[in-house]
Short mmCIF file of C-alpha atoms and ligand atoms in Angstrom, two decimals:
data_model
loop_
_atom_site.label_atom_id
_atom_site.label_comp_id
_atom_site.label_asym_id
_atom_site.label_seq_id
_atom_site.Cartn_x
_atom_site.Cartn_y
_atom_site.Cartn_z
CA MET A 88 -29.26 -11.79 -71.36
CA GLU A 89 -31.02 -14.70 -69.53
CA ARG A 90 -34.52 -13.70 -68.57
CA GLN A 91 -35.42 -13.17 -64.51
CA VAL A 92 -37.33 -15.89 -63.06
CA VAL A 93 -40.06 -14.98 -60.57
CA LEU A 94 -41.88 -17.08 -58.02
CA ILE A 95 -45.23 -16.27 -56.78
CA THR A 96 -47.04 -18.30 -53.88
CA GLY A 97 -50.85 -18.00 -53.74
CA GLY A 98 -50.43 -17.21 -57.47
CA ALA A 99 -53.63 -18.91 -58.47
CA SER A 100 -56.26 -16.09 -57.57
CA GLY A 101 -56.43 -12.55 -56.52
CA ILE A 102 -53.21 -10.38 -56.09
CA GLY A 103 -51.01 -13.26 -56.91
CA TYR A 104 -52.58 -14.10 -60.19
CA ALA A 105 -52.39 -10.45 -61.04
CA ALA A 106 -48.74 -10.12 -60.05
CA ALA A 107 -48.16 -13.57 -62.35
CA SER A 108 -49.77 -11.84 -65.26
CA ALA A 109 -47.87 -8.48 -64.77
CA TRP A 110 -44.54 -10.20 -64.78
CA VAL A 111 -45.45 -12.51 -67.71
CA ARG A 112 -46.30 -9.01 -69.46
CA ASN A 113 -42.72 -7.85 -68.38
CA GLY A 114 -41.16 -10.96 -70.25
CA LEU A 115 -40.05 -12.74 -66.99
CA ARG A 116 -40.22 -16.52 -66.71
CA VAL A 117 -42.89 -16.97 -64.21
CA VAL A 118 -43.55 -19.80 -61.59
CA ILE A 119 -46.89 -19.80 -59.86
CA SER A 120 -47.56 -22.05 -56.83
CA ASP A 121 -50.66 -22.63 -54.84
CA ILE A 122 -52.21 -25.24 -52.61
CA ASN A 123 -55.38 -25.17 -54.88
CA VAL A 124 -54.26 -27.48 -57.76
CA LYS A 125 -57.41 -26.93 -59.90
CA ALA A 126 -57.17 -23.04 -59.84
CA GLY A 127 -53.38 -23.20 -60.24
CA GLU A 128 -53.62 -25.43 -63.32
CA ALA A 129 -56.31 -22.93 -64.83
CA ALA A 130 -53.93 -19.99 -63.94
CA GLU A 131 -51.21 -21.71 -65.81
CA HIS A 132 -53.51 -22.37 -68.56
CA ALA A 133 -54.69 -18.77 -68.93
CA LEU A 134 -51.17 -17.28 -68.59
CA ARG A 135 -49.70 -19.44 -71.20
CA ALA A 136 -51.67 -17.62 -73.77
CA GLU A 137 -49.32 -14.76 -73.31
CA SER A 138 -45.93 -16.69 -72.48
CA ALA A 139 -44.94 -20.41 -72.80
CA ASP A 140 -42.65 -19.73 -69.78
CA VAL A 141 -45.27 -20.05 -67.03
CA ARG A 142 -45.25 -23.17 -64.79
CA PHE A 143 -47.39 -24.20 -62.01
CA ILE A 144 -45.96 -26.10 -58.85
CA PRO A 145 -48.31 -27.03 -56.31
CA ALA A 146 -47.52 -26.56 -52.71
CA ASP A 147 -48.79 -25.88 -49.31
CA VAL A 148 -46.83 -23.01 -47.68
CA SER A 149 -47.69 -24.23 -44.37
CA SER A 150 -45.27 -27.11 -44.63
CA SER A 151 -41.74 -26.43 -44.39
CA SER A 152 -40.69 -29.56 -46.62
CA ALA A 153 -43.24 -28.19 -49.21
CA CYS A 154 -41.73 -24.92 -49.25
CA ALA A 155 -38.28 -26.22 -49.31
CA GLY A 156 -39.13 -28.63 -51.95
CA LEU A 157 -41.05 -25.93 -54.08
CA ILE A 158 -37.71 -23.50 -54.31
CA ALA A 159 -35.57 -26.75 -54.84
CA GLU A 160 -37.83 -27.48 -57.98
CA VAL A 161 -37.88 -23.95 -59.05
CA MET A 162 -33.82 -23.71 -58.75
CA SER A 163 -33.55 -27.28 -60.69
CA ARG A 164 -35.94 -26.27 -63.54
CA HIS A 165 -34.25 -22.73 -64.13
CA GLY A 166 -31.07 -22.43 -62.26
CA ARG A 167 -31.97 -19.17 -60.80
CA LEU A 168 -34.54 -17.15 -58.74
CA ASP A 169 -34.52 -13.49 -58.97
CA ILE A 170 -37.84 -12.57 -57.31
CA ALA A 171 -40.02 -14.32 -54.75
CA PHE A 172 -43.51 -12.71 -54.13
CA ASN A 173 -44.33 -14.64 -50.46
CA ASN A 174 -48.02 -13.85 -51.09
CA ALA A 175 -50.24 -17.01 -50.23
CA GLY A 176 -52.41 -16.14 -47.24
CA ILE A 177 -56.09 -16.56 -45.86
CA ALA A 178 -58.42 -14.23 -44.04
CA GLY A 179 -58.55 -16.36 -40.76
CA PRO A 180 -61.21 -16.78 -38.16
CA ALA A 181 -63.80 -14.06 -37.59
CA ALA A 182 -64.15 -13.87 -33.80
CA LYS A 183 -63.27 -12.31 -30.67
CA VAL A 184 -59.81 -13.38 -29.04
CA ALA A 185 -61.45 -15.55 -26.26
CA ASP A 186 -64.03 -17.18 -28.59
CA CYS A 187 -61.52 -17.99 -31.33
CA PRO A 188 -61.25 -21.61 -32.05
CA MET A 189 -57.46 -22.33 -31.36
CA ASP A 190 -56.95 -24.35 -34.36
CA GLU A 191 -58.17 -21.55 -36.70
CA TRP A 192 -55.92 -19.24 -35.02
CA ARG A 193 -52.89 -21.52 -35.37
CA ARG A 194 -53.90 -22.33 -39.09
CA THR A 195 -53.66 -18.67 -39.70
CA ILE A 196 -50.47 -18.23 -38.04
CA ASP A 197 -49.31 -21.55 -39.92
CA ILE A 198 -50.34 -20.27 -43.51
CA ASN A 199 -49.67 -16.48 -43.11
CA LEU A 200 -46.50 -16.54 -41.04
CA PHE A 201 -44.84 -19.79 -41.08
CA GLY A 202 -45.78 -20.01 -45.04
CA ILE A 203 -43.81 -16.83 -45.41
CA TYR A 204 -41.05 -17.72 -43.04
CA TYR A 205 -40.59 -21.45 -44.53
CA CYS A 206 -40.36 -19.90 -48.18
CA LEU A 207 -38.14 -16.92 -47.47
CA ALA A 208 -35.63 -19.31 -45.61
CA ALA A 209 -35.41 -21.64 -48.61
CA GLU A 210 -34.98 -18.44 -50.90
CA LEU A 211 -32.37 -16.81 -48.93
CA LYS A 212 -30.41 -19.73 -49.43
CA ALA A 213 -30.60 -19.59 -53.24
CA PHE A 214 -30.31 -15.86 -52.98
CA THR A 215 -27.08 -16.02 -50.99
CA ALA A 216 -25.66 -18.75 -53.31
CA GLN A 217 -26.17 -16.57 -56.56
CA GLY A 218 -25.42 -13.37 -54.94
CA HIS A 219 -28.55 -11.56 -55.44
CA GLY A 220 -32.35 -11.57 -55.07
CA VAL A 221 -35.47 -9.94 -54.02
CA ALA A 222 -38.23 -11.04 -51.94
CA ILE A 223 -41.36 -9.53 -50.99
CA ASN A 224 -43.67 -10.44 -48.19
CA MET A 225 -47.23 -10.18 -48.14
CA ALA A 226 -48.33 -8.27 -45.05
CA SER A 227 -51.70 -5.76 -45.05
CA VAL A 228 -52.68 -2.45 -43.66
CA TYR A 229 -53.40 -4.95 -40.46
CA GLY A 230 -49.76 -5.54 -39.87
CA LYS A 231 -49.81 -1.75 -38.62
CA ARG A 232 -53.27 -1.52 -37.14
CA GLY A 233 -55.51 -3.71 -34.86
CA VAL A 234 -58.69 -4.91 -36.19
CA ALA A 235 -61.46 -6.19 -33.78
CA GLY A 236 -62.57 -9.82 -34.62
CA GLY A 237 -59.27 -10.53 -36.57
CA SER A 238 -56.43 -11.13 -34.07
CA ALA A 239 -54.88 -14.13 -35.75
CA TYR A 240 -54.89 -12.28 -39.23
CA CYS A 241 -53.66 -9.20 -37.51
CA ALA A 242 -50.90 -10.99 -35.50
CA SER A 243 -49.67 -12.91 -38.50
CA LYS A 244 -49.40 -9.80 -40.53
CA HIS A 245 -47.79 -7.70 -38.07
CA ALA A 246 -45.36 -10.51 -37.47
CA VAL A 247 -44.44 -10.72 -41.22
CA ILE A 248 -43.19 -7.19 -41.08
CA GLY A 249 -40.83 -7.99 -38.01
CA LEU A 250 -39.53 -10.99 -39.88
CA THR A 251 -38.91 -8.83 -43.13
CA LYS A 252 -37.00 -6.12 -41.19
CA SER A 253 -34.83 -8.42 -39.65
CA ALA A 254 -34.27 -10.55 -42.77
CA ALA A 255 -33.29 -7.40 -44.33
CA LEU A 256 -30.74 -6.51 -41.67
CA GLU A 257 -29.26 -9.83 -42.01
CA TYR A 258 -29.03 -10.21 -45.89
CA GLY A 259 -28.86 -6.60 -47.15
CA LYS A 260 -24.89 -6.65 -47.61
CA LYS A 261 -25.25 -9.63 -49.70
CA GLY A 262 -27.05 -7.73 -52.36
CA ILE A 263 -30.45 -9.19 -51.23
CA ARG A 264 -33.57 -6.96 -50.61
CA ILE A 265 -36.66 -8.24 -48.34
CA ASN A 266 -39.58 -5.77 -48.15
CA ALA A 267 -43.31 -6.05 -47.13
CA LEU A 268 -46.08 -4.95 -48.98
CA CYS A 269 -49.39 -3.59 -47.10
CA PRO A 270 -52.32 -3.29 -49.08
CA GLY A 271 -55.66 -1.91 -47.88
CA PHE A 272 -58.94 -3.18 -49.15
CA ILE A 273 -58.38 -4.96 -52.52
CA GLU A 274 -61.25 -6.50 -54.43
CA THR A 275 -60.38 -10.34 -54.54
CA PRO A 276 -62.09 -13.80 -53.44
CA LEU A 277 -60.35 -13.18 -50.15
CA THR A 278 -62.26 -10.07 -49.23
CA ARG A 279 -65.20 -11.06 -51.11
CA GLY A 280 -65.35 -14.61 -49.60
CA ILE A 281 -68.42 -15.43 -47.25
CA ASP A 282 -65.54 -16.20 -44.46
CA SER A 283 -63.76 -12.86 -44.85
CA THR A 284 -62.34 -11.83 -41.44
CA VAL A 285 -64.11 -8.28 -41.48
CA PRO A 286 -67.86 -8.36 -42.74
CA THR A 287 -68.46 -6.44 -45.99
CA SER A 288 -70.55 -3.73 -44.59
CA THR A 289 -67.71 -2.75 -41.94
CA MET A 290 -65.20 -2.86 -45.02
CA ASP A 291 -67.33 -0.69 -47.02
CA ALA A 292 -67.41 1.95 -43.94
CA LEU A 293 -63.67 1.70 -43.56
CA VAL A 294 -62.85 2.20 -47.44
CA ALA A 295 -65.32 4.98 -47.25
CA ARG A 296 -62.95 6.90 -44.75
CA SER A 297 -59.94 6.14 -46.66
CA ALA A 298 -58.48 9.15 -48.98
CA ASN A 299 -59.42 7.41 -52.25
CA ARG A 300 -62.83 6.09 -50.91
CA ARG A 301 -62.96 2.89 -53.05
CA TYR A 302 -61.55 -0.40 -52.93
CA GLY A 303 -58.23 -1.25 -54.85
CA SER A 304 -57.78 -3.58 -57.54
CA ALA A 305 -55.56 -6.56 -57.55
CA ASP A 306 -53.81 -5.04 -60.51
CA GLU A 307 -52.80 -2.19 -58.33
CA ILE A 308 -51.11 -4.33 -56.09
CA ALA A 309 -49.54 -6.28 -58.68
CA GLN A 310 -47.92 -3.00 -60.06
CA ALA A 311 -46.44 -1.97 -56.60
CA ALA A 312 -44.98 -5.58 -56.48
CA VAL A 313 -43.49 -5.27 -59.97
CA TRP A 314 -41.89 -1.86 -59.02
CA LEU A 315 -40.59 -3.26 -55.63
CA ALA A 316 -38.90 -5.95 -57.21
CA SER A 317 -37.19 -3.75 -59.85
CA ASP A 318 -33.83 -2.01 -59.93
CA GLY A 319 -36.10 1.32 -59.33
CA ALA A 320 -36.28 0.49 -55.79
CA ALA A 321 -32.90 -0.57 -55.38
CA TYR A 322 -32.62 1.36 -51.96
CA LEU A 323 -35.50 -0.01 -50.58
CA ASN A 324 -34.87 -2.64 -48.09
CA GLY A 325 -36.68 -3.68 -44.80
CA THR A 326 -39.62 -1.53 -45.29
CA ALA A 327 -43.18 -2.26 -45.26
CA ILE A 328 -44.93 -0.22 -48.08
CA ASP A 329 -48.58 0.85 -47.44
CA VAL A 330 -50.54 0.54 -50.84
CA ASP A 331 -54.03 1.53 -49.39
CA GLY A 332 -55.64 4.28 -51.26
CA GLY A 333 -54.85 6.32 -48.15
CA PHE A 334 -56.61 4.01 -45.73
CA LEU A 335 -53.84 4.45 -43.05
CA ALA A 336 -53.63 8.29 -43.53
CA ALA A 337 -57.00 8.56 -41.79
P1 LIG B 70 -57.20 -14.73 -52.67
O1 LIG B 70 -57.87 -15.59 -51.79
O2 LIG B 70 -57.72 -14.14 -53.89
O3 LIG B 70 -55.75 -15.54 -52.91
C1 LIG B 70 -54.89 -16.13 -52.00
C2 LIG B 70 -54.30 -17.60 -52.77
O4 LIG B 70 -53.64 -18.41 -51.75
C3 LIG B 70 -55.46 -18.61 -53.26
O5 LIG B 70 -54.97 -18.86 -54.36
C4 LIG B 70 -55.21 -19.59 -52.38
O6 LIG B 70 -55.66 -20.89 -52.67
C5 LIG B 70 -53.75 -19.60 -51.86
N1 LIG B 70 -53.48 -20.28 -50.48
C6 LIG B 70 -54.31 -20.33 -49.53
N2 LIG B 70 -53.65 -21.04 -48.30
C7 LIG B 70 -52.59 -21.46 -48.96
C8 LIG B 70 -51.45 -22.50 -48.70
N3 LIG B 70 -51.51 -22.93 -47.38
N4 LIG B 70 -50.56 -22.69 -49.36
C9 LIG B 70 -50.51 -22.35 -50.70
N5 LIG B 70 -51.36 -21.36 -51.11
C10 LIG B 70 -52.17 -21.11 -50.51
O7 LIG B 70 -56.71 -13.64 -51.78
P2 LIG B 70 -55.96 -12.04 -52.08
O8 LIG B 70 -56.67 -10.84 -51.73
O9 LIG B 70 -55.39 -12.30 -53.55
O10 LIG B 70 -54.73 -12.33 -50.94
C11 LIG B 70 -53.31 -12.61 -51.27
C12 LIG B 70 -52.58 -12.08 -50.21
O11 LIG B 70 -52.74 -10.51 -49.98
C13 LIG B 70 -53.04 -12.64 -48.67
O12 LIG B 70 -51.75 -12.86 -48.23
C14 LIG B 70 -53.78 -11.76 -48.07
O13 LIG B 70 -53.60 -11.76 -46.70
C15 LIG B 70 -53.09 -10.42 -48.71
N6 LIG B 70 -53.96 -8.91 -48.55
C16 LIG B 70 -55.22 -8.82 -49.24
C17 LIG B 70 -55.91 -7.99 -48.87
C18 LIG B 70 -57.13 -7.72 -49.86
O14 LIG B 70 -57.75 -7.06 -49.43
N7 LIG B 70 -57.60 -8.69 -50.72
C19 LIG B 70 -55.45 -6.87 -48.23
C20 LIG B 70 -53.97 -6.88 -47.55
C21 LIG B 70 -53.34 -8.16 -47.92
#
C-alpha cells in the first residue's frame, strides 16, 4: 500500500516538529514547511536520521500564493496529500485593545487565521479531487476563552474554530474531515519566547489552576494530532478538541 503523505506548517519548531517526528515514526511521508528556512533545514536534517522520506519546503503562510504553491508542490512531488496539519502561528502582540499596534494585530490575523484559510482552501481542492483527506487546524484554549492583553491571538483562534466548523459542514459528505486542536499551555519556544503574549508568571498561575497542574509537552499535542488524523477518529468532524490538562475544566 502506498504510504500516506502528511504536510505540517510551522514544522520547524515546537508542536509542529513534534508532530512531524511522530508521523515519521509511524512511517508516513512527511513534508514540513516553515517561514524559518534555517530551522526548517535543520529539522529536515534531524528527521532524515529516522526516514529518507522527509522534505522541507519553505513558505510564509500569510501569503495566499505561497500556500497555494506549497500544496501544489506537495501534490506534484507525491501525487497525494492525506493529512494536513495547519499549525504555523505566532503569539501576537501583548497589549490592551486600545494600545495595540494595528500592524501587529493585523499580522497576527494574517498568520494565525489567513494562514490557515489559505492552506485549507488549497488542501480542500486536493482532498476533493482525490476523494479523501484530513485537515487539523491549530486553534488554542484561547479559541474558547478570552485573555486580557492578547486580543489579536484570541480573535484569530476563535475564528479558526468557526472556519473549521463551516468547512466540515461543506466537505464532510465528500469523505473529508476538518477538526481543530485546542492546546493549553505547552512548553515550546512560543510560550517561552520573550515576546510571548501572556507573561510567564501569569501562565504559571493559570497552569497551577488546571486539573493536571503542569505544562504540556509538544509531544502530547503531537499524539493528539496523530490520533485526530487516524481512522480511529473517523467520526470526528467540525469539532475543536481541548488538549489542555484540564485548563478549561476550571
Ligand atoms: P513555535 O514558535 O515553537 O512554532 C511555530 C512555528 O511556526 C515556528 O517554526 C515558526 O517559524 C512558524 N511560523 C511562524 N510564522 C510563520 C509564517 N508566517 N509562515 C510559516 N511558518 C511560520 O510555537 P508552538 O508553540 O509550537 O505553536 C504552534 C501552534 O500551536 C501555533 O499556532 C500556536 O498558536 C499554537 N498553540 C500553542 C500553544 C502553546 O502553549 N505553545 C498553546 C495553544 C496553541
